[in-house]
Amino acid sequence: MASAFSQSQSSDKVEFFCDETFDRASGEYIPATFVWIPQEQENRRVIGWKSQHFYKTMTTQERCKVVSEKFQKNMKMET
């Protein structure tokens, strides 16, 4: 996975994407859904995907990708 900070920061549109982030509680890197906020010129973590409990059919990475894509699709439908 690429770093969240490598996400294109030249975009003038809100963008959701899946990337890795360091989880201080576990001391591990985990998949996370981020959002690029052009007005603030920064990425923000929305959801850190840690638990396997509810997603036994998907890995946390797969869930991150699916949910991030759904957020992005819904954002495009609103604009």
Coordinates of C-alpha atoms in Angstrom, one line a residue:
M1 CA 0.0 0.0 0.0
A2 CA 1.2 3.5 -0.7
S3 CA 1.4 6.1 1.9
A4 CA -1.6 8.3 2.4
F5 CA 0.6 11.3 1.9
S6 CA 1.3 10.2 -1.6
Q7 CA -2.3 10.7 -2.6
S8 CA -2.6 13.3 -5.3
Q9 CA -2.8 16.6 -3.5
S10 CA -3.3 18.7 -6.7
S11 CA -7.0 17.7 -6.8
D12 CA -9.5 20.4 -6.2
K13 CA -12.2 17.8 -5.4
V14 CA -12.9 15.8 -2.2
E15 CA -11.6 12.3 -2.7
F16 CA -12.0 9.1 -0.6
F17 CA -9.3 6.4 -0.8
C18 CA -7.9 3.4 1.1
D19 CA -4.4 3.5 2.5
E20 CA -2.3 2.5 5.5
T21 CA -2.0 4.3 8.8
F22 CA -0.1 3.6 12.0
D23 CA -2.4 2.6 14.8
R24 CA -0.9 3.7 18.2
A25 CA -3.1 1.3 20.2
S26 CA -1.9 -1.8 18.5
G27 CA 1.5 -0.5 17.4
E28 CA 0.8 -1.8 13.8
Y29 CA -0.1 -0.4 10.4
I30 CA -3.7 -0.9 9.5
P31 CA -5.9 -0.2 6.4
A32 CA -7.8 3.1 6.7
T33 CA -10.3 5.1 4.7
F34 CA -9.0 8.6 4.2
V35 CA -10.5 11.7 2.6
W36 CA -8.6 14.4 0.7
I37 CA -10.0 17.9 1.7
P38 CA -8.8 20.4 -1.0
Q39 CA -9.8 23.5 1.0
E40 CA -7.5 22.4 3.8
Q41 CA -4.9 20.8 1.5
E42 CA -4.7 17.7 3.7
N43 CA -5.8 14.1 4.1
R44 CA -7.8 13.0 7.1
R45 CA -8.4 9.5 8.4
V46 CA -12.1 8.7 8.4
I47 CA -12.1 5.0 9.5
G48 CA -9.3 2.7 10.7
W49 CA -10.1 -0.9 9.8
K50 CA -8.9 -3.2 12.6
S51 CA -11.6 -5.6 13.6
Q52 CA -12.2 -8.9 11.7
H53 CA -15.2 -9.7 13.9
F54 CA -17.9 -8.3 11.6
Y55 CA -16.2 -9.0 8.3
K56 CA -15.4 -12.7 8.2
T57 CA -15.8 -12.8 4.5
M58 CA -13.4 -9.9 3.8
T59 CA -10.0 -8.9 5.0
T60 CA -9.7 -5.4 6.6
Q61 CA -7.9 -4.3 3.4
E62 CA -10.7 -5.5 1.2
R63 CA -13.3 -3.9 3.4
C64 CA -11.3 -0.6 3.3
K65 CA -11.2 -0.6 -0.5
V66 CA -14.9 -1.4 -0.9
V67 CA -16.1 1.2 1.6
S68 CA -13.7 3.9 0.3
E69 CA -15.0 3.3 -3.3
K70 CA -18.6 3.5 -2.1
F71 CA -17.9 6.8 -0.3
Q72 CA -16.3 8.2 -3.5
K73 CA -19.2 7.0 -5.7
N74 CA -21.7 8.6 -3.4
M75 CA -19.7 11.8 -3.3
K76 CA -19.7 11.9 -7.2
M77 CA -23.5 11.4 -7.2
E78 CA -24.0 14.4 -5.0
T79 CA -22.0 16.8 -7.2

